[in-house]
Short mmCIF file of C-alpha atoms and ligand atoms in Angstrom, two decimals:
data_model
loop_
_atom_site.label_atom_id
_atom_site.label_comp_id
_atom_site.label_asym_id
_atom_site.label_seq_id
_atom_site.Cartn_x
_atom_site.Cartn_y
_atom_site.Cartn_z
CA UNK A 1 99.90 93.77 133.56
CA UNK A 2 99.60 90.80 135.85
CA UNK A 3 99.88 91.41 139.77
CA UNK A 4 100.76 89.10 142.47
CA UNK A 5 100.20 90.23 146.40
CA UNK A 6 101.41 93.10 146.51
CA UNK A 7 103.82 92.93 143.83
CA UNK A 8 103.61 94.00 140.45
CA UNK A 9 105.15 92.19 137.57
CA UNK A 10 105.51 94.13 133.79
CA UNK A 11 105.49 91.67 130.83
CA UNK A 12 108.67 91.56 129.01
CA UNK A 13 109.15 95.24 127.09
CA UNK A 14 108.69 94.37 123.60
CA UNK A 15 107.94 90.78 123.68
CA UNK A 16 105.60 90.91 120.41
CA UNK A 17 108.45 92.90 118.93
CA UNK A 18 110.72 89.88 119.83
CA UNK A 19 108.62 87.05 118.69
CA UNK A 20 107.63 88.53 115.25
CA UNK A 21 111.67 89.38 114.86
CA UNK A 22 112.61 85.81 115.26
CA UNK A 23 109.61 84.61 113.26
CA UNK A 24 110.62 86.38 109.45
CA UNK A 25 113.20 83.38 108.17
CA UNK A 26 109.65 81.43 108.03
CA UNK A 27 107.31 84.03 107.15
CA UNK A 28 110.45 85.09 103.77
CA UNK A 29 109.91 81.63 102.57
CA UNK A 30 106.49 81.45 102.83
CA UNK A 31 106.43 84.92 101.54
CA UNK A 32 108.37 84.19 98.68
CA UNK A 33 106.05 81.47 97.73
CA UNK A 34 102.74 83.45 97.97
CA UNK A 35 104.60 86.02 95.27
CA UNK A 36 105.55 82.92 93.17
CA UNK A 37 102.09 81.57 93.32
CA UNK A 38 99.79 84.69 93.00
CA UNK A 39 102.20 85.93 90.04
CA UNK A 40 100.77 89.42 89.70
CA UNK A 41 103.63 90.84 90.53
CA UNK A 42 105.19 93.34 87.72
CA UNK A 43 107.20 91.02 85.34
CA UNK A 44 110.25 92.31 83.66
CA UNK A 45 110.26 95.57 80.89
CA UNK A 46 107.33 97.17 82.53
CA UNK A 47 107.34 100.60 84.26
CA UNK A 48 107.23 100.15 87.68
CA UNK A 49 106.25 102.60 90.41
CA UNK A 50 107.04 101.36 94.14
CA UNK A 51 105.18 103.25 97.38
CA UNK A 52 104.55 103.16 100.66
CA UNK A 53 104.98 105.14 103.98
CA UNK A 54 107.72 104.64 106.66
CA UNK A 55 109.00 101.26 106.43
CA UNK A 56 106.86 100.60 103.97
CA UNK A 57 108.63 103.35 101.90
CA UNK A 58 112.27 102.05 102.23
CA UNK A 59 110.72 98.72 101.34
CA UNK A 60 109.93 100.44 98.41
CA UNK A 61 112.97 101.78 98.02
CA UNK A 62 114.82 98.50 98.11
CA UNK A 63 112.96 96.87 95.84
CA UNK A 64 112.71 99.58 93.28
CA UNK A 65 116.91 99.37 92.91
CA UNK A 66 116.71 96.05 93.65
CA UNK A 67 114.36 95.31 90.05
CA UNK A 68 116.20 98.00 87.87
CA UNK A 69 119.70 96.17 89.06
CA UNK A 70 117.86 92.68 87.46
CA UNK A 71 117.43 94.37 84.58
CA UNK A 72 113.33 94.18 84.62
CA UNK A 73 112.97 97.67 83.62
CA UNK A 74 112.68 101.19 84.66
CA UNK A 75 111.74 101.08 88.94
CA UNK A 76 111.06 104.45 91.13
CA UNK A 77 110.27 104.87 94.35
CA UNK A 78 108.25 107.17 96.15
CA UNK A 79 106.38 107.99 99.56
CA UNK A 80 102.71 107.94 99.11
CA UNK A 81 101.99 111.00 99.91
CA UNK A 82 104.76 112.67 97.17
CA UNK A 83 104.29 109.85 94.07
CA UNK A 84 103.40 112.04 91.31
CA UNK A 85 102.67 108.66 89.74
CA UNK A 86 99.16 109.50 87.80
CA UNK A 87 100.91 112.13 85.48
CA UNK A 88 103.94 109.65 84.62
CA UNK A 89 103.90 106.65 82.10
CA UNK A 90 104.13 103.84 84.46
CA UNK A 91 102.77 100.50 83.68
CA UNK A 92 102.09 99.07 87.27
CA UNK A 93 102.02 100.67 90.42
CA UNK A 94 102.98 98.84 93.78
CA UNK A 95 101.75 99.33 96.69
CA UNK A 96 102.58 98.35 100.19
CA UNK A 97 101.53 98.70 103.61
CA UNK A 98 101.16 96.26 106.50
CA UNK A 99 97.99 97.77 108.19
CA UNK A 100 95.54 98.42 104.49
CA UNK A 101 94.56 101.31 106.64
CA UNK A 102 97.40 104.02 105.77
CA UNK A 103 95.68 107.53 104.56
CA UNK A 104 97.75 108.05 101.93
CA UNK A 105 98.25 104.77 100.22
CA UNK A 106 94.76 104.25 100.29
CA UNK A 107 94.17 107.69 98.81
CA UNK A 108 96.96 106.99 96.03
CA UNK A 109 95.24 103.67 95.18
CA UNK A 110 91.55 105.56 95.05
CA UNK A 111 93.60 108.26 92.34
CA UNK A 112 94.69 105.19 89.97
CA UNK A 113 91.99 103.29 89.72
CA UNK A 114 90.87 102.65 86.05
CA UNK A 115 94.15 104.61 85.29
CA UNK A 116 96.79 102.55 85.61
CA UNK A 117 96.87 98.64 87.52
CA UNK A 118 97.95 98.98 91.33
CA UNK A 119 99.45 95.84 92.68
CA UNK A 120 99.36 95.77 96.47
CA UNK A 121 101.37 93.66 99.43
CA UNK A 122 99.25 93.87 102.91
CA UNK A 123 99.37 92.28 105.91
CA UNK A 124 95.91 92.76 107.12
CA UNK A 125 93.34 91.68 104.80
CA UNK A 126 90.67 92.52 106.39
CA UNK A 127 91.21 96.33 105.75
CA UNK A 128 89.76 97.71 102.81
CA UNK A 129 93.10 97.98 100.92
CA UNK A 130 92.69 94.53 99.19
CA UNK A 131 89.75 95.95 97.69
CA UNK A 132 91.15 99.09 96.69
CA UNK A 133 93.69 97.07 94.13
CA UNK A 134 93.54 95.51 91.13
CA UNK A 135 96.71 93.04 91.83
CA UNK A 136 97.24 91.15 95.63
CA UNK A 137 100.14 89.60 97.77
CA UNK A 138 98.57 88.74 100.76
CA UNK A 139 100.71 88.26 103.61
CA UNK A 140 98.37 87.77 106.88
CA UNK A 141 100.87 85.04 108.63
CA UNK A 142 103.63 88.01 108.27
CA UNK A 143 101.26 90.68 110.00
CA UNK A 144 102.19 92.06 113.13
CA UNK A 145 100.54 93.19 116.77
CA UNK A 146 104.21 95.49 117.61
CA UNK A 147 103.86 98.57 116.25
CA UNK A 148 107.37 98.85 115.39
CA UNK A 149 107.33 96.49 111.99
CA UNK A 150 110.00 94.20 111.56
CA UNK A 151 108.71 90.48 109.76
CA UNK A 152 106.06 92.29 107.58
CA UNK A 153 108.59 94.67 105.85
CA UNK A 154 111.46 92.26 105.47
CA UNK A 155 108.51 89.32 104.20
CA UNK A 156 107.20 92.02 101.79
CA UNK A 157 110.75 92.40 100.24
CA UNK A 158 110.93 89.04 100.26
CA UNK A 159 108.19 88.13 97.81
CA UNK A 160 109.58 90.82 95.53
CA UNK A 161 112.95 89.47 95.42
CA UNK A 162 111.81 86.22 94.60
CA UNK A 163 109.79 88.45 91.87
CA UNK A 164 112.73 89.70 90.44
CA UNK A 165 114.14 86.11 90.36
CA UNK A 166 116.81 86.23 93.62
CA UNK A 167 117.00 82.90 95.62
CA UNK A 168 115.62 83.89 98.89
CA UNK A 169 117.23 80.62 100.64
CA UNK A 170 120.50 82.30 101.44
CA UNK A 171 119.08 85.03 103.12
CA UNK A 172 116.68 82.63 105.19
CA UNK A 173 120.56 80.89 106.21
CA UNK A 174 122.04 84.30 107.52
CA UNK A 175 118.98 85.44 108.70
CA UNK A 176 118.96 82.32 111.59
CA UNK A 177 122.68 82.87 112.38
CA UNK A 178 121.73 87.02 112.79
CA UNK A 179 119.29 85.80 115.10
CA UNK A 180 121.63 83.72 117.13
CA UNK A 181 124.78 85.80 116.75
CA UNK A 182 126.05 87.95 120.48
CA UNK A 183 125.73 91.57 119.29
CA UNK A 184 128.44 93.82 119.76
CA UNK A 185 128.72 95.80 122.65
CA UNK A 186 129.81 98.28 120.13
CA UNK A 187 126.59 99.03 118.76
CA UNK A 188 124.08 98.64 122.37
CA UNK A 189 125.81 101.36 123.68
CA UNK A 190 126.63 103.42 120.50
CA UNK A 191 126.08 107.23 121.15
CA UNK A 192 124.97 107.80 117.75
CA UNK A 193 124.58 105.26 114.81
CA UNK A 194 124.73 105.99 110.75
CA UNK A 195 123.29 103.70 108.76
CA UNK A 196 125.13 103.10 104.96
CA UNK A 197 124.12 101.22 102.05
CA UNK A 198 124.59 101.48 98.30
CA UNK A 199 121.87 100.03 95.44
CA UNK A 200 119.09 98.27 97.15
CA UNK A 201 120.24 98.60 100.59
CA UNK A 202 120.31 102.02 100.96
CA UNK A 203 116.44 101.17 101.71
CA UNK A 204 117.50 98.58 104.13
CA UNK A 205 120.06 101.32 105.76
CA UNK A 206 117.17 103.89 106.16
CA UNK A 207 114.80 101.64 107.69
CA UNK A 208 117.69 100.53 109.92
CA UNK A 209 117.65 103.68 111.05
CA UNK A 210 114.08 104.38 111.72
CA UNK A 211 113.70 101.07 113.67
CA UNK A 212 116.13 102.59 116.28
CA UNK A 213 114.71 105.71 116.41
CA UNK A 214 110.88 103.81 116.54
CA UNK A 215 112.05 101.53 119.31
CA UNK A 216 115.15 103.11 120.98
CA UNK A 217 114.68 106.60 120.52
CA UNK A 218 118.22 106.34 119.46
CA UNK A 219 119.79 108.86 117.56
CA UNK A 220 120.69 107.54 114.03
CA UNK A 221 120.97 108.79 110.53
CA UNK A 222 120.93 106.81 106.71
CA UNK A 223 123.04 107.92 103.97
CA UNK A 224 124.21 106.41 100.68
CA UNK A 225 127.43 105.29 100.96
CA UNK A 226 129.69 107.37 98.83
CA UNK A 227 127.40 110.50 100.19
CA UNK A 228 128.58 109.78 103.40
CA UNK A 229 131.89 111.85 103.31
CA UNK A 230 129.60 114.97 101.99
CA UNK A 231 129.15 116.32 105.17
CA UNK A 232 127.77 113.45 106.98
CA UNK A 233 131.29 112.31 108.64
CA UNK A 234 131.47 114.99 110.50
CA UNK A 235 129.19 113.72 113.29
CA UNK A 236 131.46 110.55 113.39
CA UNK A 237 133.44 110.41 116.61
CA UNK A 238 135.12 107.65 119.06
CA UNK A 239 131.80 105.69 120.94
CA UNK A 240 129.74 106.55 117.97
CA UNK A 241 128.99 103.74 114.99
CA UNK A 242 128.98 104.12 111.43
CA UNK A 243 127.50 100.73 109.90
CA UNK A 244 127.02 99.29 106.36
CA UNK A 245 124.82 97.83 104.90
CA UNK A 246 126.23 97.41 101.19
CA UNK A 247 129.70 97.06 99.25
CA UNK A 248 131.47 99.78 101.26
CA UNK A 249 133.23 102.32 99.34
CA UNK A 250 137.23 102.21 98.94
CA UNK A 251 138.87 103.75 101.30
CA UNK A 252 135.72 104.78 103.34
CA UNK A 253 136.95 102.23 106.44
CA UNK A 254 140.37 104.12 106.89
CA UNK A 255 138.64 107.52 106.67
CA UNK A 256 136.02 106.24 109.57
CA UNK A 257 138.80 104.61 111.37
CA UNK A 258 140.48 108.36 111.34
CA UNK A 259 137.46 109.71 113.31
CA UNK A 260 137.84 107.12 116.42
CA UNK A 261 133.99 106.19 115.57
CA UNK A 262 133.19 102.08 115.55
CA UNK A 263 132.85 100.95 111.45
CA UNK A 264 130.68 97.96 111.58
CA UNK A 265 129.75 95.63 108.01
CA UNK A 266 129.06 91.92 107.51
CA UNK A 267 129.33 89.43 104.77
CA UNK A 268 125.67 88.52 105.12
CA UNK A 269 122.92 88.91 103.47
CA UNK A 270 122.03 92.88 103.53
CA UNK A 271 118.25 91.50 104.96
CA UNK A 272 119.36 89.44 107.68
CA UNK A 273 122.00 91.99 108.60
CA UNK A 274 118.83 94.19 108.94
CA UNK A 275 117.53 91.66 111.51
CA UNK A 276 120.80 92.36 113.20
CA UNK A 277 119.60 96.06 113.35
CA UNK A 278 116.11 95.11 114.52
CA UNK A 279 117.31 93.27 117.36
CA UNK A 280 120.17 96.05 118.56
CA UNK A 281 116.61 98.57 118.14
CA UNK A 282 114.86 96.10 120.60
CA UNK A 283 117.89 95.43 123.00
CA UNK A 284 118.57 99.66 122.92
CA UNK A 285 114.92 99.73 124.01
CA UNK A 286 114.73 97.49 126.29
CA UNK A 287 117.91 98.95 128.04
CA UNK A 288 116.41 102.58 127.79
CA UNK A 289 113.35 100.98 129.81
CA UNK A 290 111.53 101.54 126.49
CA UNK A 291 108.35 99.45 125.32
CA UNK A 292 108.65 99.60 121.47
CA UNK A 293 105.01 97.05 121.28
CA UNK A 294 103.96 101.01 122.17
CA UNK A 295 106.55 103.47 121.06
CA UNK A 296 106.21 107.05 122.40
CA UNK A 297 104.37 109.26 119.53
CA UNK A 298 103.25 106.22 117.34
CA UNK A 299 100.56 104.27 116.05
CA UNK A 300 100.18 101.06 114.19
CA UNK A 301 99.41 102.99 110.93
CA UNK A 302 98.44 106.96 110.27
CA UNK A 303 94.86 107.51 109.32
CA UNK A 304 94.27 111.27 108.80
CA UNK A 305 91.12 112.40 109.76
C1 F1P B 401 103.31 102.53 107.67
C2 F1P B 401 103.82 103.27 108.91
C3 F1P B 401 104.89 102.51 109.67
C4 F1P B 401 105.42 103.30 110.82
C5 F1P B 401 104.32 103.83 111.74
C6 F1P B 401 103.17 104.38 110.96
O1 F1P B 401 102.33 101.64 107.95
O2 F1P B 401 104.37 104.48 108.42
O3 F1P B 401 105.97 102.17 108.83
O4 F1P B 401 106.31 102.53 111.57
O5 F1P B 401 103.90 102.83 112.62
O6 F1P B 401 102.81 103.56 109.82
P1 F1P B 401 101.71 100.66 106.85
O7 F1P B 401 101.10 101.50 105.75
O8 F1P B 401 102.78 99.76 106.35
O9 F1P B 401 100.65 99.93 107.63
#
């Protein structure tokens, strides 16, 4: 904190937050390349286990649909710390975390060694993670000093949709025009936000939603789409948003339009309309007097003593 006389002046809440957000249309290209040039990642009709924690998870998640959908073979997901992974027939595991320093990734990693190749995406390579895997994506120019994650996770999906052969130069396009785009009033002073997707973005919804609560302490909640009107709805009401992320469901705008809540969706890219997401998180925070370079309760990564 820098002090003049007798006045004190507070660095901008969230400024790494800000610069890493408007930094990932460069780091997914250059992402994307490191995948295509390290080519360790799983190639198709493999079995292919996905893990991580937090963001790291619904990364996971996204790219696990996201690999079955492109028809490279059987892809689940799972949180570290619940991937019963050793007793099934997988071919590869991935692994991902930003920090290499997560308990239970490295723990998982430690369990399959010798049993069954781990491929792993970090941001720090300096942690002992790189070491712990037989397979690496190394992604230092996407790691982060925020604690709230936003270029690592979206650069790590990158590289595996450019390993599962999408183009990642559309969603490097939408990505600059979420970044310069007003956002709707709508959604900075939403009440209450749920998050939608269907296939691979029902990852991207999830971690939508955690990067409010991480930043904004915002209330939110992540659903598959057509789970949505299984109970869900029923929190939907006029100044509260429900958002998606995917294809939305037939019929599921008139039902939301019924409950006075705000329906939000875009044409773009499911990734950049995640940006979108990051940057209503940082502008919620901001507004809430929040810092979310040092959200309340976190750390950069969970090591369990
Ligand atoms: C994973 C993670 C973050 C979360 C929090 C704690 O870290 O769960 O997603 O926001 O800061 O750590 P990593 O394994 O990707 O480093």
């Amino acid at each position: 904190m820098a002090e003049t006389g007798t006045q004190t002046i507070s660095p901008l809440r969230g400024a790494h937050m800000e610069a890493e957000l408007v930094s990932q249309p460069d780091c997914w290209e250059r992402a994307a390349q490191v995948a295509r040039d390290a080519a360790v990642l799983p190639n198709g009709g493999l079995r292919v286990a996905a893990v991580g924690c937090g963001t790291s998870w619904f990364m996971a998640q996204s790219y696990a649909a996201l690999r079955e959908a492109a028809g490279h073979g059987p892809t689940d997901a799972f949180a570290a710390s619940e991937a019963p992974v050793a007793a099934r027939d997988y071919d590869v595991v991935v692994l991902i975390t930003r920090s290499g320093t997560t308990t239970e990734v490295l723990e998982l990693a430690a369990e399959l060694r010798g049993r069954v190749r781990t491929v792993g995406i970090v941001g720090d390579t300096s942690s002992p993670f790189p070491d712990a895997v037989d397979g690496l994506v190394a992604l230092p120019f996407a790691d982060e000093t925020s604690v709230v994650q936003t270029r690592f996770a979206t650069s790590a999906l990158s590289a595996l949709r450019a390993s599962v052969g999408h183009d990642v130069a559309a969603s490097v396009a939408d990505a600059r025009r979420a970044l310069a785009a007003d956002l709707p009033t709508e959604l900075l002073d939403a009440e209450q936000i749920t998050l939608l997707g269907r296939g691979w973005t029902t990852g991207l919804a999830h971690e939508a939603a955690l990067k409010m609560r991480e930043a904004s302490q915002s209330w939110t909640e992540a659903y598959p789409a057509m789970e949505y009107r299984h109970g869900p709805i029923s929190i939907a009401a006029p100044g509260r948003v429900v958002w998606s992320f995917g294809p939305t469901p037939d019929g599921l705008v008139g039902d939301v339009a019924a409950t006075g809540a705000h329906f939000e969706m875009s044409d773009a890219d499911p990734l950049a309309e995640l940006v979108r997401a990051q940057r209503v998180a940082l502008a919620r925070a901001r507004a809430r007097g929040l810092d979310p370079d040092r959200p309340r309760n976190l750390t950069r990564s969970v090591i369990l003593g």
